[in-house]
Structures are given as C-alpha cells and as structure tokens.
Amino acid sequence: MDAATKELLRKPRCGLPDVTPPGQNRRKRRYTLQGQKWHHTNLTWSLRTRHLERIDHGWVRADLHKAFQVWSRHSKLTFREVNSESADILVFFEKGYHGDGFPFDGPGQVLAHAFFPGSGRGGDAHFDEDEEWLLNGKETSDGTSLFMVAAHEFGHSLGLSHSSVQGALMFPWYQGHLRSDSELPDDDRFGIQILYGSKDDRIWGNIPAYRPTPEHPTTKTTTTTTTTTTTTAASTTTTTTRAVTRNPVTNSVTITPRVTMTSGTTRTRSPDVRIIPADDKPNYCNTSFDAVSIIRKDTFFFKDKYTWRLGVKNGLYPGYPALISRLWYDLPENMTHVDAVYEKQDGKIVFFIGRRFYMFNGNILVPGYPKPLTALGLPEELDHVDAATVWGHNSKTYIFSGTMYWRYDDETERMELDYPRDMAIWRGVGTNINAAFQWHDGVTYFFKGRDFWKFNDLRMRVDRADPRSVGQFWFNCSAAADGGSDKGRVTVVKGKTDGRAGDWPTESGDDNQTPNSSAVPVRGGPPLLSLLPIAVVFLRRRRSS
C-alpha cells in the first residue's frame, strides 16, 4: 500500500458501501447509477431532528437547502422543504447506534450515510451528530463542511452510488473543496442527468473510457477496476442496501433486503448440476481443490465429494480420500462439492454450499442450520462463495467471491459496513480463487487451479509472483504425476525443504511446522474427527484491510 493510499484511508468518508449495479461492472463508465430513481422530479425534504446540541438549527437547514440546489441546478429535479414525516427525503442527525443497522463511530471516519430511492426509509439521509460540523461555508482544518457532505449524501438519496473519480462529488472520501456556487463536476453531472434529464434536455458528452484492472494486479496499489473502484483499500463492486420501514409512533425500524448487486463473478457452481460417479476419486497430484482448511489442527483438502486429511507430523492419513459426508453426515445427501470451509475461532466448522452455509460442532450440525448466505449479510444474488478464512493478521473472518471480498466480525456477528471491497487489495492473488486458509504459522495461502501462493501480510501482496504446485508442495507428488515441471517442487528431509520453495511454509527444521510428508495412503477407514473442544484465546489486533 503506497503513501497516497494510506493518507486517503485516514480521511473521513461516507458510510455507504461502494456499489456497482448488475451489468455495470464491465462498462467503461466512472459515475455509477445505483439502479433506483424517483419516479417524480418535484421532491420534498424535511429535517426531522429538532434539537441539535452544538450547531444552529437554522444554519443547518440553510446548508441542506444549498446541497439540494447543487443537484437541481443541473437536472430537472426540484426540491421543497416541508414540515412533514411524509416527505420524500427525511434528514436526521444521530449518534452511535440509531436503529438502522449502520451505527456511527463518533468524530472522524464515517461522517454520514443515506438510503437509495424507494419506499420506507428510502432516500433518507443520516448525519453523525458527534462530528465537528462547519456551517455557512466555513472551512477550517478542524471541522467538516456540512454542505459538502450533505451534497454527497443527497446524491445517494437520488440514486447515484460512489464514483471512482477523485475530485467527483460522489467520490467516497471527504474532499471538502466544493462551494455552494460551484459547478457540479462533470462525472456527477452526467450521472444525475442520465437519471433525471437536464434542464435543456441536453446530456453532456460521454466520460472518457479507461482500461480495467488486469485480473492479476502486480505492483499498483490504486486501481480503477470497472466502474466504482476507488483505491485498493476500499474499492468494491457490490453491496447490499437495506430498506427500513418507518414506525411513526416508536421510531423503531424493520430491516429487510431491498436491492442487492451481482458480484461480477465469472465462475458459477451449483450443487445440483455436477454429478460425479461414485468411484471417480480425484487424483490429488493433478487436481484443483474446492476448499482447504485447518480443522482440529489437521489440514483438510476438499474436492468434489471427497476430502484428504494431512497431519502436521505424519502427512496423509491412511484411508483417504474419504467421502465428506462420512465425517459430516448432516450435509446434503445430493452434495457434489463444497464451495468453502473454515474453522471459527471458537472451534465450530462452517461449510459453504451454494446459497447456504452449515455450522458444525465437531461433526454435529448446530441447531438452526443451514442458513442462507444473506444471514451473514451477503447479497441476495450471490449464489456461492469462493473461499473463507480467518486472517492471522487481525483474526477477522474474510469471505471471498469473484472480484470482491467481505469482512465478518464473529464477535458482533455482523458483516462490517464498509464491505465488500475489491480483490485488488490482495495484490497478486487475482480473482475467482478456489480456496484460502491460514496455516499453523499464521500465514495465509491462496489457491487457484493447481497452484497456490503464500501471502505476505505486511506487504499486502503475494510473497512471490510465480505460484507453487499444490500437488508437489503439499502432497509430495513428482513433477510427472503433477503434469507439470519441477517448478515449486519441495523435497522433504526430516521436516526441511530443499530450499527451492523459498522459506515457506517454514525453514525452522521443526517437524511440527512441515505440512508435507512422504507418507503413503493405505487401505482402511479414515479416523473420525476428534470432537474434543479446544480452548481459544481471542486477541484484539489493530484494524486492517
């Protein structure tokens, strides 16, 4: 991550996740239309927070009025302030948790958020009352312009999502340079006129096209992937917005999914499509695996209906591959493969299969499961995930699918607000991966096809650009059995490697830190999983990625 990206991440930003609607992820367009719009152009708004502790109510209304005028000057929209809860756009100043599922965080960072057009809470805008708001055009280094932030949030209220153009009003990070009499930047002007037309029915010319980011990013830390990505640290191509039904008596809210966006995933997998003959067991030397995970201190590789189990000291267990359903017998009988598997920090095991996920305590299905992916806060249109793992750098759970990833907080059981983000931040990993997992040394490994990469957490990139062979490194296969060359081949001698694979997974010489072995599988049934609970120490580390 370069200095410019780090500096950008320190700036306050909008609390709305970045969005790319279906079909826009390949269009060469920088402004982004969320997909919803108002069906009338004479809109009403109302400031519903009557008592503000540190700022003048009248000046607030004046700045909100100016923010609406930014959009009306360049479109057919008109805005009228009313004193009514039935206004199209309701404006609130709130603190912390305020009933919509998107809590504020105090001064700095998230400044405000807004809902896209629609019924219920659709179109409403919420501002963090704890911020040091500057009113009536004042600009200092110690505060935030309410006019500037309001103009941005009202863009969301009208149907615009975040732009990847730095300098655009809809850029997600606070920039603080737009005056109330300024012209709207071209990127924002073109977007609003596509939705609602211009006053003279003339649409501005097309925004110049730009090249999308290649699938395997190399050294750049700033990316312009398709339409809405901004930087590798916060760019995404999909999200879930929420519609919230107002209760005028109690002001409580009911959150339901409203519009979710497709992931741009190029690989689709359905549990009901692929049928594997009962005796057609994959060859671990020349196959790509569906999932990899550490479970009860052993490494499990999953392919189709089968799993292989590798011990830390003794290598491949006898009797493998075994049917996955023999170990976790509450999985679907017609299951043909798993999409992702990981062990939570509390020892529970999570399987992702299509649109659902299963949670096991040992090999016993936890009551209430399976559940839909949406229960985790993932988009409704997401039909599978590619990988899931706990990242050793911050002990957070990461879920990957296609060109994007999410971060899940197991302590609060919530998907974090500023996600999904673009896979480009994991430099060198690429998109549409097959698997990811954290090994015993805390290092994360990413798998795609028959290759894998070790990831460097400090540099936020793969340890080396050229991948290693899964079969040769983890299963001690020969190059001939792998179907490839000797590239990445590791020779095991008393737990040490021959050095050609660099230092991974270890060069300590400790047998307990060597994942591969020359053990040969023999006939017989696989040993059952140990169901003894394990103690887990939770460590809170600094927030990252």
XYZ file of C-alpha atoms in Angstrom:
545
model
C 0.000 0.000 0.000
C 1.614 3.300 -1.048
C 1.700 6.536 0.961
C -1.117 8.143 -1.031
C -3.443 5.229 -0.316
C -2.596 5.274 3.394
C -3.241 9.010 3.534
C -6.592 8.564 1.790
C -7.662 5.899 4.277
C -7.042 8.284 7.152
C -9.588 10.731 5.764
C -13.244 10.680 6.815
C -15.593 9.026 4.333
C -19.192 8.274 3.531
C -20.687 5.335 5.428
C -22.382 3.861 2.372
C -20.574 0.847 0.857
C -19.434 1.268 -2.740
C -21.843 -0.173 -5.289
C -21.833 -1.495 -8.822
C -25.272 -2.487 -10.150
C -25.772 -5.585 -12.316
C -24.193 -5.308 -15.742
C -22.150 -2.189 -14.980
C -19.016 -3.961 -13.842
C -17.732 -4.201 -17.403
C -18.915 -0.833 -18.701
C -16.272 1.832 -19.137
C -18.078 4.391 -17.018
C -16.883 6.070 -13.853
C -20.041 7.542 -12.379
C -22.338 4.797 -11.094
C -26.133 4.560 -11.256
C -27.419 2.521 -8.339
C -30.422 1.232 -10.291
C -33.256 3.025 -8.469
C -34.623 6.523 -9.031
C -37.537 8.661 -8.010
C -40.467 8.470 -10.398
C -41.272 12.142 -9.910
C -38.966 15.143 -10.090
C -40.665 17.504 -7.608
C -39.210 16.105 -4.386
C -39.820 17.194 -0.798
C -37.453 17.050 2.168
C -37.649 17.646 5.904
C -35.130 17.970 8.748
C -36.641 15.797 11.485
C -34.059 16.347 14.239
C -35.429 19.313 16.158
C -32.822 19.772 18.886
C -29.147 19.965 17.946
C -26.664 20.341 20.778
C -23.750 22.172 19.169
C -24.963 23.669 15.885
C -27.652 26.144 14.930
C -30.819 24.567 13.532
C -31.400 27.418 11.085
C -27.911 27.318 9.601
C -28.221 23.548 9.210
C -31.411 23.944 7.176
C -29.720 26.595 5.047
C -26.790 24.318 4.216
C -29.108 21.403 3.437
C -31.066 23.652 1.082
C -27.840 24.645 -0.713
C -26.836 20.992 -1.011
C -30.103 20.127 -2.746
C -29.659 23.082 -5.102
C -26.363 21.627 -6.336
C -28.374 18.804 -7.919
C -31.384 20.840 -9.022
C -29.219 23.334 -10.955
C -28.026 20.558 -13.253
C -31.160 18.448 -13.685
C -34.942 18.631 -13.906
C -35.242 17.977 -10.181
C -36.813 20.497 -7.805
C -36.713 20.351 -4.004
C -39.124 21.859 -1.477
C -38.724 21.850 2.288
C -41.793 20.742 4.253
C -42.555 20.063 7.913
C -43.834 16.525 7.494
C -42.784 12.943 8.176
C -44.214 12.023 4.770
C -41.561 13.998 2.883
C -39.654 12.077 0.218
C -36.293 12.635 1.926
C -36.063 12.795 5.715
C -32.865 14.121 7.290
C -31.707 13.109 10.776
C -28.708 13.820 12.986
C -27.925 10.705 15.033
C -25.292 9.285 17.381
C -23.859 5.760 17.553
C -26.473 3.046 17.161
C -29.651 4.631 15.875
C -31.853 1.779 14.684
C -30.945 1.270 11.045
C -28.136 -1.278 11.365
C -25.395 1.209 10.422
C -24.095 2.800 13.655
C -21.965 5.920 13.657
C -18.472 5.867 15.152
C -18.047 9.267 16.786
C -15.826 12.069 15.439
C -13.920 11.254 12.247
C -14.059 8.319 9.824
C -17.727 7.693 8.904
C -19.496 11.041 8.554
C -22.941 10.149 7.231
C -24.919 7.656 5.188
C -28.024 7.714 3.011
C -30.505 5.258 1.546
C -31.229 4.923 -2.149
C -34.656 5.959 -3.517
C -37.612 3.838 -2.518
C -40.396 3.392 -0.004
C -39.981 3.319 3.760
C -36.603 4.785 4.674
C -35.652 5.053 1.010
C -33.971 8.379 0.232
C -33.385 9.336 3.870
C -30.027 10.744 4.989
C -28.383 10.387 8.421
C -25.521 12.565 9.700
C -23.263 11.812 12.670
C -24.101 14.431 15.305
C -20.747 13.844 17.014
C -18.850 15.368 14.083
C -17.483 18.913 14.245
C -19.752 20.326 11.544
C -18.859 23.588 9.793
C -21.810 25.694 8.621
C -22.418 28.551 6.184
C -19.361 27.937 4.028
C -16.779 27.986 6.823
C -13.635 25.972 6.137
C -11.042 25.001 8.759
C -8.767 22.021 9.269
C -10.607 21.112 12.474
C -14.081 20.568 11.071
C -16.152 19.094 8.278
C -18.319 21.032 5.853
C -21.952 20.025 6.335
C -22.805 21.413 2.902
C -20.162 19.268 1.187
C -21.155 16.063 2.988
C -24.874 16.723 2.509
C -24.444 17.285 -1.219
C -22.685 13.921 -1.441
C -25.280 12.053 0.640
C -28.174 13.557 -1.302
C -26.557 12.128 -4.433
C -27.185 8.693 -2.890
C -30.729 9.747 -1.984
C -31.282 10.454 -5.681
C -29.870 7.146 -6.941
C -26.156 7.738 -7.505
C -23.571 5.445 -5.965
C -19.897 6.126 -5.373
C -17.633 7.255 -8.184
C -14.050 6.150 -8.772
C -13.089 9.642 -9.952
C -11.077 11.515 -7.344
C -12.474 15.022 -7.444
C -16.035 13.950 -8.160
C -18.647 14.872 -5.576
C -19.618 11.190 -5.312
C -16.059 10.086 -4.503
C -16.472 8.251 -1.151
C -13.778 10.119 0.801
C -14.300 13.618 2.122
C -12.539 16.235 -0.010
C -14.073 19.496 1.211
C -13.472 21.653 -1.863
C -16.926 22.265 -3.376
C -18.522 25.671 -2.769
C -22.273 26.185 -2.866
C -21.954 28.241 -6.065
C -19.566 25.800 -7.762
C -20.357 23.897 -10.909
C -21.055 20.206 -10.387
C -18.081 18.099 -11.584
C -18.665 16.521 -14.995
C -18.746 12.971 -13.644
C -21.583 13.778 -11.207
C -23.421 15.986 -13.681
C -23.542 13.294 -16.318
C -24.776 10.723 -13.793
C -27.654 12.843 -12.462
C -28.714 13.846 -15.975
C -28.855 10.224 -17.081
C -31.336 9.619 -14.255
C -33.474 12.746 -14.430
C -32.510 14.650 -17.574
C -31.058 18.144 -17.868
C -32.954 21.410 -17.769
C -32.408 21.923 -21.502
C -32.757 18.197 -22.395
C -29.108 18.106 -23.452
C -26.894 15.389 -21.985
C -23.205 16.051 -21.629
C -20.757 14.008 -23.661
C -19.504 10.609 -22.561
C -16.894 10.339 -19.864
C -13.586 9.169 -21.435
C -13.108 5.408 -21.227
C -10.318 3.845 -19.225
C -8.774 0.411 -19.043
C -9.951 -2.017 -16.353
C -7.515 -3.512 -13.882
C -5.962 -6.823 -15.028
C -7.079 -9.942 -13.183
C -3.697 -10.391 -11.507
C -2.567 -6.988 -10.138
C 1.163 -6.644 -9.684
C 2.587 -3.518 -8.082
C -0.050 -0.817 -8.230
C -1.969 -0.010 -5.075
C -4.504 2.270 -6.730
C -6.923 0.628 -9.131
C -9.736 1.595 -11.469
C -11.423 -1.758 -11.785
C -14.512 -1.378 -13.976
C -16.750 1.348 -12.650
C -16.783 2.004 -8.952
C -13.434 1.020 -7.529
C -11.528 3.865 -5.954
C -8.452 2.518 -4.189
C -7.284 -0.932 -3.389
C -8.146 -0.385 0.240
C -11.786 0.475 -0.169
C -12.972 -0.266 -3.663
C -15.745 -2.750 -4.269
C -18.096 -3.877 -6.963
C -21.132 -4.960 -4.993
C -23.121 -4.405 -1.829
C -26.462 -4.875 -0.147
C -28.563 -1.821 0.646
C -31.428 -2.102 3.074
C -34.962 -0.817 3.078
C -36.249 0.095 6.516
C -39.929 0.524 7.308
C -40.717 3.579 9.426
C -42.800 3.298 12.567
C -44.097 6.839 13.233
C -45.004 6.012 16.843
C -41.943 4.257 18.251
C -39.409 5.251 15.582
C -38.325 1.607 15.532
C -37.298 0.063 12.251
C -37.700 -3.230 10.463
C -34.788 -4.037 8.176
C -35.420 -6.090 5.057
C -33.274 -6.649 1.975
C -34.113 -4.218 -0.791
C -31.719 -4.253 -3.715
C -28.538 -6.275 -3.871
C -25.991 -6.287 -6.613
C -24.424 -9.138 -8.526
C -20.811 -9.865 -7.858
C -19.419 -9.927 -11.343
C -18.267 -13.460 -10.636
C -17.274 -15.320 -13.764
C -17.328 -18.780 -12.206
C -20.637 -20.262 -11.146
C -21.104 -23.530 -9.336
C -24.326 -25.219 -8.380
C -24.599 -28.230 -6.064
C -27.298 -29.714 -8.272
C -25.506 -29.519 -11.614
C -22.310 -31.523 -11.460
C -22.668 -35.281 -10.891
C -19.572 -37.284 -10.007
C -19.555 -41.089 -10.434
C -19.256 -42.869 -7.093
C -15.876 -44.453 -7.883
C -14.344 -41.483 -9.687
C -12.000 -40.307 -6.930
C -9.852 -37.318 -7.903
C -6.088 -37.638 -8.017
C -4.623 -35.163 -5.555
C -1.461 -34.802 -7.630
C -3.140 -33.168 -10.618
C -6.394 -31.625 -9.422
C -7.650 -28.235 -8.293
C -9.242 -28.253 -4.865
C -12.601 -26.732 -3.969
C -11.606 -25.784 -0.409
C -8.722 -26.081 2.054
C -8.929 -25.591 5.812
C -7.216 -26.324 9.116
C -9.670 -28.370 11.218
C -8.677 -29.720 14.634
C -5.045 -28.884 13.796
C -5.043 -31.065 10.653
C -5.143 -29.759 7.084
C -8.184 -30.841 5.050
C -8.278 -30.606 1.263
C -11.720 -30.875 -0.374
C -12.509 -31.884 -3.934
C -15.935 -32.885 -5.256
C -17.444 -35.264 -2.643
C -14.083 -36.196 -1.124
C -11.623 -34.913 1.426
C -7.955 -35.605 2.235
C -6.576 -35.143 5.747
C -2.932 -34.237 6.354
C -1.415 -34.393 9.825
C 1.241 -31.943 10.916
C 3.793 -34.691 11.621
C 2.594 -37.783 9.794
C 1.369 -36.439 6.482
C -1.602 -38.005 4.712
C -3.846 -40.097 6.947
C -4.487 -43.718 5.854
C -7.812 -44.383 4.134
C -8.121 -41.045 2.409
C -9.685 -39.676 0.318
C -12.916 -40.231 2.225
C -16.428 -39.087 1.479
C -17.070 -35.728 3.121
C -20.490 -36.980 4.168
C -18.877 -39.788 6.188
C -17.353 -37.221 8.532
C -20.095 -34.584 8.402
C -23.155 -36.727 7.806
C -25.691 -33.876 8.124
C -24.521 -32.306 4.874
C -26.943 -32.728 1.918
C -27.128 -36.254 0.502
C -27.004 -34.925 -3.069
C -23.971 -32.742 -2.374
C -21.412 -32.868 -5.177
C -18.860 -30.431 -3.731
C -18.335 -27.756 -1.098
C -17.527 -24.160 -2.018
C -15.568 -23.174 1.092
C -14.762 -24.469 4.579
C -13.188 -22.830 7.612
C -12.895 -23.361 11.356
C -14.033 -20.469 13.516
C -12.018 -19.288 16.482
C -14.498 -20.973 18.828
C -13.823 -24.328 17.134
C -17.049 -24.566 15.137
C -16.705 -25.626 11.495
C -18.508 -23.784 8.699
C -19.283 -25.255 5.259
C -20.479 -23.138 2.336
C -22.520 -24.949 -0.315
C -24.265 -22.834 -2.931
C -26.549 -20.255 -1.367
C -26.437 -21.810 2.118
C -23.918 -22.401 4.875
C -23.772 -25.116 7.536
C -22.226 -24.858 11.002
C -20.973 -27.918 12.879
C -19.807 -28.523 16.425
C -17.378 -31.341 15.663
C -19.449 -33.439 13.274
C -22.843 -32.473 14.754
C -24.888 -29.873 12.885
C -25.659 -26.877 15.101
C -29.446 -26.432 15.588
C -30.939 -23.826 13.267
C -28.626 -24.593 10.357
C -28.273 -24.495 7.400
C -28.913 -20.790 6.862
C -28.909 -18.648 3.705
C -25.850 -16.583 2.841
C -27.949 -13.486 3.454
C -27.944 -14.344 7.177
C -24.275 -13.323 7.148
C -25.095 -10.042 5.425
C -24.053 -11.230 1.967
C -26.012 -10.065 -1.119
C -29.167 -11.967 -2.001
C -27.982 -12.522 -5.587
C -24.713 -14.151 -4.516
C -25.018 -17.827 -5.498
C -21.793 -19.092 -3.905
C -18.594 -18.048 -2.190
C -15.117 -18.991 -3.381
C -13.268 -19.147 -0.070
C -13.484 -18.236 3.610
C -10.758 -17.984 6.226
C -9.725 -16.258 9.433
C -6.866 -13.904 8.586
C -3.979 -14.188 11.018
C -3.143 -10.503 10.696
C -6.251 -9.334 12.569
C -8.217 -12.510 13.469
C -11.162 -11.359 11.333
C -13.127 -13.684 9.059
C -12.808 -12.960 5.332
C -15.203 -14.270 2.691
C -14.217 -14.167 -0.987
C -16.345 -14.395 -4.118
C -15.425 -13.437 -7.654
C -13.870 -9.978 -7.761
C -14.715 -8.968 -4.209
C -14.448 -9.897 -0.550
C -16.204 -9.206 2.748
C -15.017 -8.993 6.351
C -17.178 -10.577 9.042
C -16.898 -9.830 12.752
C -17.543 -13.051 14.692
C -17.770 -11.166 17.999
C -20.657 -8.940 16.895
C -21.944 -11.463 14.323
C -22.223 -8.710 11.746
C -20.778 -8.099 8.306
C -18.692 -4.959 8.537
C -20.289 -1.905 6.943
C -17.605 -0.775 4.515
C -17.642 -4.020 2.560
C -17.457 -5.618 0.044
C -14.155 -4.415 -1.338
C -12.202 -5.158 -4.474
C -9.877 -8.181 -4.560
C -7.160 -5.933 -5.972
C -6.063 -5.091 -2.431
C -4.748 -8.682 -2.127
C -2.053 -7.915 -4.671
C -1.052 -10.799 -6.867
C -3.874 -13.101 -5.754
C -6.251 -12.280 -8.604
C -9.956 -13.089 -8.679
C -12.203 -16.157 -8.642
C -9.900 -18.082 -6.331
C -10.563 -21.703 -5.371
C -9.562 -21.670 -1.712
C -7.781 -19.788 1.058
C -6.693 -20.782 4.536
C -4.379 -19.862 7.405
C -1.752 -22.447 8.288
C -0.297 -23.132 11.761
C 2.363 -20.457 11.374
C -0.323 -17.792 10.887
C 0.471 -17.391 7.196
C -2.371 -17.249 4.677
C -2.256 -19.272 1.464
C -4.419 -18.680 -1.617
C -5.259 -21.428 -4.132
C -6.335 -21.173 -7.750
C -6.357 -24.077 -10.154
C -3.486 -26.421 -9.314
C -1.329 -23.612 -7.932
C -1.089 -21.646 -4.716
C 0.579 -18.531 -3.324
C 1.897 -17.598 0.087
C 0.680 -14.155 1.157
C 2.832 -11.518 2.859
C 0.605 -9.695 5.370
C 2.999 -6.798 5.936
C 3.492 -6.010 2.251
C -0.110 -6.908 1.361
C 0.941 -8.941 -1.663
C 1.874 -12.487 -2.580
C 5.328 -13.485 -1.379
C 6.472 -14.163 -4.923
C 4.748 -13.719 -8.263
C 5.207 -17.260 -9.559
C 2.861 -19.772 -7.917
C 3.721 -23.174 -6.479
C 2.266 -26.541 -7.369
C -0.277 -27.803 -4.826
C 0.425 -31.444 -5.646
C 4.188 -31.139 -5.410
C 4.343 -28.964 -2.311
C 1.541 -30.285 -0.092
C 1.314 -33.909 -1.268
C 4.947 -34.525 -2.274
C 3.948 -35.514 -5.814
C 6.516 -35.792 -8.557
C 6.516 -33.351 -11.440
C 5.434 -36.162 -13.760
C 2.456 -37.047 -11.543
C 1.567 -33.367 -11.284
C 1.634 -32.994 -15.038
C 3.938 -30.010 -14.707
C 7.605 -29.171 -14.254
C 9.841 -29.277 -11.189
C 8.956 -25.651 -10.510
C 7.912 -25.409 -6.891
C 8.930 -28.995 -6.063
C 9.775 -29.485 -2.384
C 11.867 -32.376 -1.150
C 11.145 -33.380 2.438
C 14.083 -34.476 4.584
C 13.412 -34.585 8.329
C 10.997 -31.707 8.076
C 13.268 -29.493 5.984
C 12.877 -28.407 2.383
C 15.488 -28.320 -0.311
C 15.251 -24.544 -0.383
C 13.777 -24.184 -3.855
C 10.425 -23.130 -2.438
C 11.886 -20.171 -0.594
C 11.080 -20.145 3.096
C 7.527 -21.382 3.055
C 5.840 -22.721 4.909
C 8.933 -22.734 7.158
C 12.673 -23.195 7.314
C 12.783 -23.870 11.026
C 13.629 -27.534 10.633
C 10.856 -28.393 13.082
C 8.833 -31.417 12.048
C 5.802 -29.817 13.649
C 5.974 -26.988 11.124
C 6.205 -29.020 7.922
C 2.937 -29.511 6.064
C 4.043 -32.127 3.573
C 5.243 -35.682 4.084
C 6.236 -38.734 2.150
C 3.556 -40.789 3.903
C 1.649 -43.047 1.512
C -2.076 -43.711 1.997
C -3.092 -47.299 2.739
C -6.402 -49.091 2.664
C -8.783 -48.797 5.567
C -11.343 -46.457 7.038
C -10.423 -42.882 7.905
C -10.134 -41.963 11.572
C -13.033 -39.949 12.916
C -12.560 -36.300 13.795
C -11.696 -35.552 17.358
C -14.712 -33.874 18.873
C -12.964 -32.571 21.978
C -13.491 -28.833 22.388
C -10.427 -26.649 22.151
C -9.609 -23.536 24.134
C -9.349 -20.363 22.099
C -7.606 -17.175 23.110
C -9.096 -14.092 21.460
C -6.636 -11.351 20.630
C -7.726 -7.924 19.502
C -5.311 -6.531 16.964
C -5.166 -3.363 15.002
C -7.802 -2.917 12.323
C -6.653 -3.582 8.766
C -7.951 -4.438 5.273
